[in-house]
């Protein structure tokens, strides 16, 4: 195995555990929602847990700033090791959190602290992973290599759903609701410990080691402000993609069971099967972007999401059984692949080495806090208000905004990461991006 592949493997394996812990909260929310809140409407309970889920996203800008700074000043390896440590701690807290019957709202407080730690961790993980995978890849293969970020993210969710399917078939419903939901968080904590060991021994990227950026400028807000256009571009191009991604991944299982009326086991199986196909599509689309460029895939995603979201979500609500639900879910995820497969490298390709980690982390975390983290809550808010279709239009509208950005942005495929990293940051040479 070549050095590039060793780096990609370690970065991806850690990312998988990070996102297993992050997504397992959402996929098991239907089981533990009643444990932390008093009796009431099921949708209201889900809104409470979705609200805490969203709080984690609002910590992501803080995590993006702190851990992005670590990644630029201390190295990608240091940031990736710290993120998995925080995630392990949060998984342990959720696994031992007391229920409402035992501690009242004390359990909610523990849950909230755990989600804040997860937000800090993932806020830095995305950028550190995106930067590491992009810098560690061979020239001309960045799209392919960085696509493994979403392969690993999706693998984490598949693992979570797989555990959920096993538990659904080995435990009774009462056992799942009372204590079985704690099992995946214990698994996540143990997995994080293994990844911590792997990341302690991982190799740093050549682009970072060879960068001659002034140490005092690495990872600073001052340096980031010299790249305001690129930072805004990250926010705008993320907007539509993150809403669509969370709609068809973390929210999909709850939507199929809470709105479409499918049994929880069927809804979980639909998500599980769809995500397996979705994960396999990422490297294919990433490799395609290395040949034809990033913009064609982004534009295809945005056009498809803008015009297909409303009909797909409408038909999903009345799918009625496994196969129609699976077919529609796959159609949606094929469209989303145009964004997920390459968004990591596109963002990393916008910034010089000395500010790359923070440049990706902070704007991306802000966009996720505003749009990705609130997607599920917004969906449930529309549902509770009796106008669930309003959420479909919301998702389509976010994609339409990103479409405008994709149509006007420059191509980033042919950028030399070491060249822009070696130029004096803030100069035209450092900022130059080849026109499409």
GROMACS .gro file of C-alpha atoms in nm:
model
  436
    1UNK     CA    1   0.000   0.000   0.000
    2UNK     CA    2   0.147   0.335  -0.102
    3UNK     CA    3   0.202   0.623   0.137
    4UNK     CA    4  -0.088   0.819  -0.012
    5UNK     CA    5  -0.328   0.531   0.050
    6UNK     CA    6  -0.206   0.485   0.406
    7UNK     CA    7  -0.289   0.847   0.479
    8UNK     CA    8  -0.629   0.819   0.314
    9UNK     CA    9  -0.710   0.500   0.505
   10UNK     CA   10  -0.624   0.644   0.847
   11UNK     CA   11  -0.805   0.970   0.776
   12UNK     CA   12  -1.114   0.788   0.650
   13UNK     CA   13  -1.127   0.534   0.933
   14UNK     CA   14  -1.124   0.809   1.193
   15UNK     CA   15  -1.384   1.005   1.004
   16UNK     CA   16  -1.610   0.699   1.002
   17UNK     CA   17  -1.608   0.672   1.382
   18UNK     CA   18  -1.657   1.046   1.423
   19UNK     CA   19  -1.965   1.043   1.205
   20UNK     CA   20  -2.095   0.716   1.350
   21UNK     CA   21  -2.118   0.890   1.687
   22UNK     CA   22  -2.265   1.203   1.529
   23UNK     CA   23  -2.532   1.028   1.325
   24UNK     CA   24  -2.623   0.758   1.574
   25UNK     CA   25  -2.781   1.030   1.787
   26UNK     CA   26  -3.022   1.107   1.505
   27UNK     CA   27  -3.091   0.747   1.402
   28UNK     CA   28  -3.171   0.634   1.759
   29UNK     CA   29  -3.363   0.950   1.856
   30UNK     CA   30  -3.698   0.777   1.800
   31UNK     CA   31  -3.605   0.533   2.078
   32UNK     CA   32  -3.453   0.758   2.344
   33UNK     CA   33  -3.668   1.070   2.291
   34UNK     CA   34  -3.915   0.949   2.554
   35UNK     CA   35  -3.639   0.875   2.806
   36UNK     CA   36  -3.533   1.236   2.852
   37UNK     CA   37  -3.862   1.426   2.827
   38UNK     CA   38  -4.200   1.394   3.004
   39UNK     CA   39  -4.497   1.228   2.839
   40UNK     CA   40  -4.644   1.412   2.541
   41UNK     CA   41  -4.693   1.416   2.166
   42UNK     CA   42  -4.441   1.197   1.978
   43UNK     CA   43  -4.364   1.472   1.726
   44UNK     CA   44  -4.305   1.717   2.013
   45UNK     CA   45  -4.056   1.474   2.171
   46UNK     CA   46  -3.874   1.439   1.841
   47UNK     CA   47  -3.864   1.817   1.812
   48UNK     CA   48  -3.700   1.836   2.156
   49UNK     CA   49  -3.431   1.585   2.060
   50UNK     CA   50  -3.392   1.753   1.719
   51UNK     CA   51  -3.344   2.083   1.899
   52UNK     CA   52  -3.056   1.938   2.100
   53UNK     CA   53  -2.923   1.786   1.777
   54UNK     CA   54  -2.927   2.136   1.625
   55UNK     CA   55  -2.741   2.279   1.927
   56UNK     CA   56  -2.448   2.057   1.834
   57UNK     CA   57  -2.437   2.231   1.498
   58UNK     CA   58  -2.423   2.572   1.659
   59UNK     CA   59  -2.106   2.467   1.839
   60UNK     CA   60  -1.950   2.369   1.509
   61UNK     CA   61  -1.835   2.724   1.421
   62UNK     CA   62  -1.655   2.736   1.758
   63UNK     CA   63  -1.502   2.395   1.692
   64UNK     CA   64  -1.420   2.500   1.337
   65UNK     CA   65  -1.233   2.805   1.463
   66UNK     CA   66  -1.048   2.632   1.751
   67UNK     CA   67  -0.960   2.307   1.574
   68UNK     CA   68  -0.907   2.475   1.237
   69UNK     CA   69  -0.649   2.693   1.409
   70UNK     CA   70  -0.487   2.384   1.560
   71UNK     CA   71  -0.478   2.219   1.218
   72UNK     CA   72  -0.302   2.515   1.056
   73UNK     CA   73  -0.062   2.588   1.343
   74UNK     CA   74   0.016   2.242   1.484
   75UNK     CA   75  -0.061   2.023   1.184
   76UNK     CA   76  -0.346   1.816   1.041
   77UNK     CA   77  -0.245   1.517   1.255
   78UNK     CA   78  -0.277   1.714   1.581
   79UNK     CA   79  -0.624   1.841   1.489
   80UNK     CA   80  -0.750   1.498   1.383
   81UNK     CA   81  -0.625   1.339   1.708
   82UNK     CA   82  -0.797   1.605   1.919
   83UNK     CA   83  -1.130   1.575   1.738
   84UNK     CA   84  -1.159   1.201   1.798
   85UNK     CA   85  -1.075   1.250   2.168
   86UNK     CA   86  -1.363   1.494   2.209
   87UNK     CA   87  -1.598   1.265   2.022
   88UNK     CA   88  -1.511   0.969   2.244
   89UNK     CA   89  -1.588   1.172   2.554
   90UNK     CA   90  -1.925   1.280   2.417
   91UNK     CA   91  -2.022   0.920   2.330
   92UNK     CA   92  -1.946   0.809   2.686
   93UNK     CA   93  -2.160   1.089   2.830
   94UNK     CA   94  -2.463   0.994   2.618
   95UNK     CA   95  -2.418   0.625   2.701
   96UNK     CA   96  -2.441   0.695   3.078
   97UNK     CA   97  -2.688   0.988   3.073
   98UNK     CA   98  -2.967   0.945   3.334
   99UNK     CA   99  -3.327   0.936   3.215
  100UNK     CA  100  -3.604   1.181   3.304
  101UNK     CA  101  -3.747   0.931   3.551
  102UNK     CA  102  -3.415   0.917   3.739
  103UNK     CA  103  -3.287   1.275   3.727
  104UNK     CA  104  -3.559   1.487   3.570
  105UNK     CA  105  -3.409   1.738   3.331
  106UNK     CA  106  -3.062   1.650   3.460
  107UNK     CA  107  -3.044   1.387   3.189
  108UNK     CA  108  -3.122   1.652   2.930
  109UNK     CA  109  -2.835   1.861   3.068
  110UNK     CA  110  -2.593   1.570   3.024
  111UNK     CA  111  -2.727   1.513   2.673
  112UNK     CA  112  -2.678   1.880   2.595
  113UNK     CA  113  -2.316   1.884   2.718
  114UNK     CA  114  -2.244   1.574   2.509
  115UNK     CA  115  -2.389   1.737   2.199
  116UNK     CA  116  -2.183   2.050   2.262
  117UNK     CA  117  -1.867   1.836   2.272
  118UNK     CA  118  -1.976   1.659   1.955
  119UNK     CA  119  -2.032   1.995   1.788
  120UNK     CA  120  -1.682   2.109   1.883
  121UNK     CA  121  -1.535   1.783   1.756
  122UNK     CA  122  -1.717   1.761   1.425
  123UNK     CA  123  -1.669   2.133   1.366
  124UNK     CA  124  -1.298   2.064   1.339
  125UNK     CA  125  -1.318   1.709   1.202
  126UNK     CA  126  -1.474   1.802   0.870
  127UNK     CA  127  -1.210   2.059   0.783
  128UNK     CA  128  -0.916   1.861   0.919
  129UNK     CA  129  -1.032   1.552   0.731
  130UNK     CA  130  -1.112   1.740   0.411
  131UNK     CA  131  -0.776   1.915   0.421
  132UNK     CA  132  -0.583   1.602   0.510
  133UNK     CA  133  -0.743   1.382   0.242
  134UNK     CA  134  -0.704   1.652  -0.025
  135UNK     CA  135  -0.339   1.724   0.058
  136UNK     CA  136  -0.251   1.355   0.099
  137UNK     CA  137  -0.384   1.251  -0.242
  138UNK     CA  138  -0.175   1.204  -0.555
  139UNK     CA  139  -0.176   1.487  -0.815
  140UNK     CA  140  -0.477   1.465  -1.044
  141UNK     CA  141  -0.659   1.233  -0.801
  142UNK     CA  142  -0.782   1.479  -0.540
  143UNK     CA  143  -1.147   1.440  -0.635
  144UNK     CA  144  -1.126   1.062  -0.607
  145UNK     CA  145  -0.926   1.063  -0.283
  146UNK     CA  146  -1.128   1.330  -0.103
  147UNK     CA  147  -1.453   1.153  -0.196
  148UNK     CA  148  -1.362   0.900   0.072
  149UNK     CA  149  -1.458   1.161   0.328
  150UNK     CA  150  -1.824   1.103   0.246
  151UNK     CA  151  -1.760   0.731   0.196
  152UNK     CA  152  -1.639   0.718   0.556
  153UNK     CA  153  -1.911   0.954   0.680
  154UNK     CA  154  -2.173   0.737   0.515
  155UNK     CA  155  -2.003   0.420   0.637
  156UNK     CA  156  -2.038   0.554   0.990
  157UNK     CA  157  -2.409   0.602   0.939
  158UNK     CA  158  -2.443   0.260   0.772
  159UNK     CA  159  -2.272   0.105   1.074
  160UNK     CA  160  -2.511   0.289   1.303
  161UNK     CA  161  -2.814   0.176   1.104
  162UNK     CA  162  -2.674  -0.179   1.088
  163UNK     CA  163  -2.649  -0.189   1.467
  164UNK     CA  164  -3.002  -0.049   1.485
  165UNK     CA  165  -3.133  -0.325   1.257
  166UNK     CA  166  -2.960  -0.592   1.467
  167UNK     CA  167  -3.098  -0.446   1.790
  168UNK     CA  168  -3.447  -0.420   1.640
  169UNK     CA  169  -3.436  -0.793   1.566
  170UNK     CA  170  -3.277  -0.909   1.891
  171UNK     CA  171  -3.440  -0.682   2.150
  172UNK     CA  172  -3.803  -0.609   2.220
  173UNK     CA  173  -3.942  -0.262   2.161
  174UNK     CA  174  -3.955  -0.199   2.536
  175UNK     CA  175  -3.591  -0.303   2.577
  176UNK     CA  176  -3.483  -0.074   2.294
  177UNK     CA  177  -3.668   0.221   2.442
  178UNK     CA  178  -3.549   0.160   2.797
  179UNK     CA  179  -3.178   0.070   2.760
  180UNK     CA  180  -3.095  -0.080   2.419
  181UNK     CA  181  -3.041   0.261   2.260
  182UNK     CA  182  -2.730   0.308   2.479
  183UNK     CA  183  -2.541   0.023   2.307
  184UNK     CA  184  -2.434   0.214   1.990
  185UNK     CA  185  -2.290   0.496   2.200
  186UNK     CA  186  -2.077   0.246   2.391
  187UNK     CA  187  -1.962   0.101   2.057
  188UNK     CA  188  -1.877   0.451   1.937
  189UNK     CA  189  -1.667   0.527   2.244
  190UNK     CA  190  -1.468   0.204   2.200
  191UNK     CA  191  -1.418   0.271   1.827
  192UNK     CA  192  -1.292   0.620   1.901
  193UNK     CA  193  -1.028   0.478   2.134
  194UNK     CA  194  -0.896   0.259   1.852
  195UNK     CA  195  -0.887   0.549   1.608
  196UNK     CA  196  -0.707   0.764   1.864
  197UNK     CA  197  -0.422   0.511   1.857
  198UNK     CA  198  -0.415   0.506   1.474
  199UNK     CA  199  -0.413   0.883   1.446
  200UNK     CA  200  -0.132   0.916   1.699
  201UNK     CA  201   0.085   0.727   1.449
  202UNK     CA  202  -0.040   0.883   1.125
  203UNK     CA  203   0.183   1.071   0.879
  204UNK     CA  204   0.161   1.446   0.823
  205UNK     CA  205   0.090   1.572   0.470
  206UNK     CA  206   0.375   1.693   0.248
  207UNK     CA  207   0.190   2.013   0.158
  208UNK     CA  208   0.178   2.113   0.525
  209UNK     CA  209   0.536   2.011   0.601
  210UNK     CA  210   0.672   2.197   0.297
  211UNK     CA  211   0.469   2.514   0.351
  212UNK     CA  212   0.681   2.824   0.416
  213UNK     CA  213   0.395   3.033   0.554
  214UNK     CA  214   0.492   3.266   0.838
  215UNK     CA  215   0.415   3.075   1.161
  216UNK     CA  216   0.250   3.381   1.315
  217UNK     CA  217   0.000   3.393   1.030
  218UNK     CA  218  -0.102   3.027   1.031
  219UNK     CA  219  -0.465   2.968   1.125
  220UNK     CA  220  -0.544   3.327   1.222
  221UNK     CA  221  -0.863   3.519   1.160
  222UNK     CA  222  -0.645   3.797   1.022
  223UNK     CA  223  -0.514   3.567   0.752
  224UNK     CA  224  -0.863   3.432   0.683
  225UNK     CA  225  -0.998   3.783   0.629
  226UNK     CA  226  -0.760   3.817   0.334
  227UNK     CA  227  -0.969   3.544   0.172
  228UNK     CA  228  -1.319   3.678   0.243
  229UNK     CA  229  -1.443   3.590  -0.105
  230UNK     CA  230  -1.337   3.228  -0.069
  231UNK     CA  231  -1.491   3.207   0.279
  232UNK     CA  232  -1.822   3.340   0.152
  233UNK     CA  233  -1.803   3.098  -0.139
  234UNK     CA  234  -1.771   2.804   0.105
  235UNK     CA  235  -2.084   2.917   0.290
  236UNK     CA  236  -2.286   2.968  -0.027
  237UNK     CA  237  -2.186   2.646  -0.202
  238UNK     CA  238  -2.250   2.448   0.119
  239UNK     CA  239  -2.601   2.584   0.177
  240UNK     CA  240  -2.796   2.369  -0.067
  241UNK     CA  241  -2.577   2.062  -0.031
  242UNK     CA  242  -2.591   2.034   0.346
  243UNK     CA  243  -2.970   2.077   0.363
  244UNK     CA  244  -3.022   1.811   0.096
  245UNK     CA  245  -2.771   1.574   0.254
  246UNK     CA  246  -2.923   1.585   0.601
  247UNK     CA  247  -3.274   1.561   0.459
  248UNK     CA  248  -3.202   1.235   0.277
  249UNK     CA  249  -2.974   1.080   0.539
  250UNK     CA  250  -3.029   1.164   0.907
  251UNK     CA  251  -3.390   1.280   0.866
  252UNK     CA  252  -3.499   1.017   0.613
  253UNK     CA  253  -3.561   0.734   0.861
  254UNK     CA  254  -3.778   0.953   1.084
  255UNK     CA  255  -3.963   1.095   0.783
  256UNK     CA  256  -4.047   0.748   0.652
  257UNK     CA  257  -4.174   0.633   0.991
  258UNK     CA  258  -4.328   0.954   1.127
  259UNK     CA  259  -4.478   1.092   0.803
  260UNK     CA  260  -4.497   0.811   0.548
  261UNK     CA  261  -4.624   0.566   0.809
  262UNK     CA  262  -4.371   0.289   0.742
  263UNK     CA  263  -4.277   0.063   1.036
  264UNK     CA  264  -3.953   0.171   1.205
  265UNK     CA  265  -3.781  -0.150   1.096
  266UNK     CA  266  -3.877  -0.093   0.730
  267UNK     CA  267  -3.776   0.274   0.741
  268UNK     CA  268  -3.438   0.180   0.888
  269UNK     CA  269  -3.381  -0.088   0.624
  270UNK     CA  270  -3.463   0.158   0.344
  271UNK     CA  271  -3.205   0.405   0.475
  272UNK     CA  272  -2.949   0.128   0.526
  273UNK     CA  273  -2.975  -0.005   0.170
  274UNK     CA  274  -2.986   0.339   0.010
  275UNK     CA  275  -2.678   0.454   0.197
  276UNK     CA  276  -2.475   0.150   0.088
  277UNK     CA  277  -2.536   0.242  -0.277
  278UNK     CA  278  -2.471   0.608  -0.196
  279UNK     CA  279  -2.131   0.527  -0.042
  280UNK     CA  280  -2.029   0.327  -0.351
  281UNK     CA  281  -2.115   0.621  -0.578
  282UNK     CA  282  -1.879   0.867  -0.406
  283UNK     CA  283  -1.543   0.748  -0.549
  284UNK     CA  284  -1.696   0.710  -0.895
  285UNK     CA  285  -1.822   1.067  -0.895
  286UNK     CA  286  -1.498   1.193  -0.739
  287UNK     CA  287  -1.294   1.025  -1.014
  288UNK     CA  288  -1.527   1.175  -1.275
  289UNK     CA  289  -1.460   1.523  -1.135
  290UNK     CA  290  -1.086   1.464  -1.183
  291UNK     CA  291  -1.158   1.419  -1.553
  292UNK     CA  292  -1.428   1.678  -1.628
  293UNK     CA  293  -1.394   1.924  -1.340
  294UNK     CA  294  -1.583   2.000  -1.019
  295UNK     CA  295  -1.840   2.249  -1.150
  296UNK     CA  296  -2.032   2.010  -1.379
  297UNK     CA  297  -2.108   1.779  -1.086
  298UNK     CA  298  -2.205   2.064  -0.855
  299UNK     CA  299  -2.435   2.213  -1.117
  300UNK     CA  300  -2.597   1.875  -1.183
  301UNK     CA  301  -2.667   1.835  -0.812
  302UNK     CA  302  -2.815   2.182  -0.776
  303UNK     CA  303  -3.041   2.152  -1.082
  304UNK     CA  304  -3.164   1.810  -0.973
  305UNK     CA  305  -3.223   1.914  -0.613
  306UNK     CA  306  -3.401   2.233  -0.713
  307UNK     CA  307  -3.649   2.065  -0.944
  308UNK     CA  308  -3.681   1.712  -0.802
  309UNK     CA  309  -3.700   1.766  -0.424
  310UNK     CA  310  -4.070   1.851  -0.410
  311UNK     CA  311  -4.189   1.557  -0.625
  312UNK     CA  312  -3.952   1.310  -0.452
  313UNK     CA  313  -4.056   1.409  -0.101
  314UNK     CA  314  -4.423   1.413  -0.199
  315UNK     CA  315  -4.406   1.063  -0.346
  316UNK     CA  316  -4.199   0.935  -0.052
  317UNK     CA  317  -4.478   1.035   0.184
  318UNK     CA  318  -4.714   0.800   0.006
  319UNK     CA  319  -4.458   0.531  -0.088
  320UNK     CA  320  -4.634   0.278   0.135
  321UNK     CA  321  -4.378  -0.004   0.118
  322UNK     CA  322  -4.008  -0.088   0.104
  323UNK     CA  323  -3.935  -0.091  -0.271
  324UNK     CA  324  -4.100   0.239  -0.374
  325UNK     CA  325  -3.939   0.410  -0.074
  326UNK     CA  326  -3.599   0.265  -0.161
  327UNK     CA  327  -3.624   0.367  -0.528
  328UNK     CA  328  -3.713   0.726  -0.444
  329UNK     CA  329  -3.445   0.747  -0.175
  330UNK     CA  330  -3.183   0.623  -0.421
  331UNK     CA  331  -3.291   0.880  -0.680
  332UNK     CA  332  -3.250   1.157  -0.424
  333UNK     CA  333  -2.909   1.033  -0.310
  334UNK     CA  334  -2.782   0.999  -0.668
  335UNK     CA  335  -2.861   1.368  -0.711
  336UNK     CA  336  -2.694   1.459  -0.380
  337UNK     CA  337  -2.377   1.270  -0.486
  338UNK     CA  338  -2.292   1.557  -0.720
  339UNK     CA  339  -2.227   1.765  -0.409
  340UNK     CA  340  -2.105   1.517  -0.148
  341UNK     CA  341  -1.842   1.344  -0.362
  342UNK     CA  342  -1.634   1.657  -0.425
  343UNK     CA  343  -1.731   1.933  -0.183
  344UNK     CA  344  -1.437   1.853   0.047
  345UNK     CA  345  -1.170   1.902  -0.217
  346UNK     CA  346  -1.344   2.204  -0.374
  347UNK     CA  347  -1.331   2.390  -0.043
  348UNK     CA  348  -0.974   2.284   0.034
  349UNK     CA  349  -0.864   2.391  -0.314
  350UNK     CA  350  -0.980   2.747  -0.248
  351UNK     CA  351  -0.725   2.829   0.024
  352UNK     CA  352  -0.343   2.841   0.069
  353UNK     CA  353  -0.186   2.582   0.301
  354UNK     CA  354  -0.134   2.811   0.600
  355UNK     CA  355  -0.502   2.899   0.625
  356UNK     CA  356  -0.658   2.596   0.453
  357UNK     CA  357  -0.786   2.414   0.761
  358UNK     CA  358  -0.943   2.722   0.921
  359UNK     CA  359  -1.061   2.848   0.581
  360UNK     CA  360  -1.261   2.532   0.527
  361UNK     CA  361  -1.366   2.480   0.890
  362UNK     CA  362  -1.517   2.809   0.998
  363UNK     CA  363  -1.729   2.903   0.692
  364UNK     CA  364  -1.845   2.543   0.648
  365UNK     CA  365  -1.939   2.516   1.016
  366UNK     CA  366  -2.136   2.841   0.995
  367UNK     CA  367  -2.327   2.713   0.692
  368UNK     CA  368  -2.401   2.385   0.869
  369UNK     CA  369  -2.517   2.561   1.184
  370UNK     CA  370  -2.758   2.775   0.983
  371UNK     CA  371  -2.884   2.515   0.737
  372UNK     CA  372  -2.766   2.156   0.796
  373UNK     CA  373  -2.816   2.139   1.171
  374UNK     CA  374  -3.159   2.299   1.156
  375UNK     CA  375  -3.292   2.095   0.860
  376UNK     CA  376  -3.453   1.828   1.075
  377UNK     CA  377  -3.599   2.079   1.317
  378UNK     CA  378  -3.738   2.290   1.032
  379UNK     CA  379  -3.893   1.977   0.879
  380UNK     CA  380  -4.064   1.885   1.207
  381UNK     CA  381  -4.175   2.246   1.259
  382UNK     CA  382  -4.350   2.247   0.922
  383UNK     CA  383  -4.506   1.910   1.005
  384UNK     CA  384  -4.632   2.023   1.343
  385UNK     CA  385  -4.780   2.331   1.176
  386UNK     CA  386  -4.973   2.114   0.932
  387UNK     CA  387  -4.784   2.235   0.623
  388UNK     CA  388  -4.518   1.968   0.584
  389UNK     CA  389  -4.486   2.037   0.210
  390UNK     CA  390  -4.339   2.376   0.300
  391UNK     CA  391  -4.020   2.197   0.400
  392UNK     CA  392  -3.987   2.045   0.052
  393UNK     CA  393  -3.989   2.393  -0.100
  394UNK     CA  394  -3.739   2.510   0.161
  395UNK     CA  395  -3.490   2.240   0.056
  396UNK     CA  396  -3.544   2.321  -0.313
  397UNK     CA  397  -3.496   2.691  -0.246
  398UNK     CA  398  -3.163   2.637  -0.067
  399UNK     CA  399  -3.044   2.429  -0.364
  400UNK     CA  400  -3.148   2.707  -0.603
  401UNK     CA  401  -2.932   2.958  -0.416
  402UNK     CA  402  -2.632   2.725  -0.439
  403UNK     CA  403  -2.702   2.674  -0.809
  404UNK     CA  404  -2.640   3.042  -0.872
  405UNK     CA  405  -2.304   3.010  -0.693
  406UNK     CA  406  -2.202   2.700  -0.890
  407UNK     CA  407  -2.284   2.870  -1.219
  408UNK     CA  408  -2.066   3.171  -1.138
  409UNK     CA  409  -1.772   3.016  -0.949
  410UNK     CA  410  -1.439   2.924  -1.107
  411UNK     CA  411  -1.310   2.572  -1.163
  412UNK     CA  412  -1.067   2.450  -0.895
  413UNK     CA  413  -0.959   2.108  -1.030
  414UNK     CA  414  -0.616   2.213  -1.166
  415UNK     CA  415  -0.491   2.416  -0.871
  416UNK     CA  416  -0.143   2.324  -0.743
  417UNK     CA  417  -0.187   2.300  -0.366
  418UNK     CA  418   0.186   2.337  -0.296
  419UNK     CA  419   0.214   2.637  -0.528
  420UNK     CA  420  -0.062   2.834  -0.359
  421UNK     CA  421   0.068   2.718  -0.023
  422UNK     CA  422   0.414   2.845  -0.102
  423UNK     CA  423   0.307   3.185  -0.231
  424UNK     CA  424   0.293   3.475   0.006
  425UNK     CA  425  -0.058   3.463   0.145
  426UNK     CA  426  -0.270   3.759   0.061
  427UNK     CA  427  -0.090   3.817  -0.269
  428UNK     CA  428  -0.247   3.775  -0.613
  429UNK     CA  429  -0.027   3.469  -0.670
  430UNK     CA  430  -0.162   3.301  -0.359
  431UNK     CA  431  -0.520   3.383  -0.441
  432UNK     CA  432  -0.512   3.291  -0.807
  433UNK     CA  433  -0.768   3.032  -0.917
  434UNK     CA  434  -0.772   2.912  -1.277
  435UNK     CA  435  -1.081   3.018  -1.468
  436UNK     CA  436  -1.317   2.750  -1.582
   0.00000   0.00000   0.00000
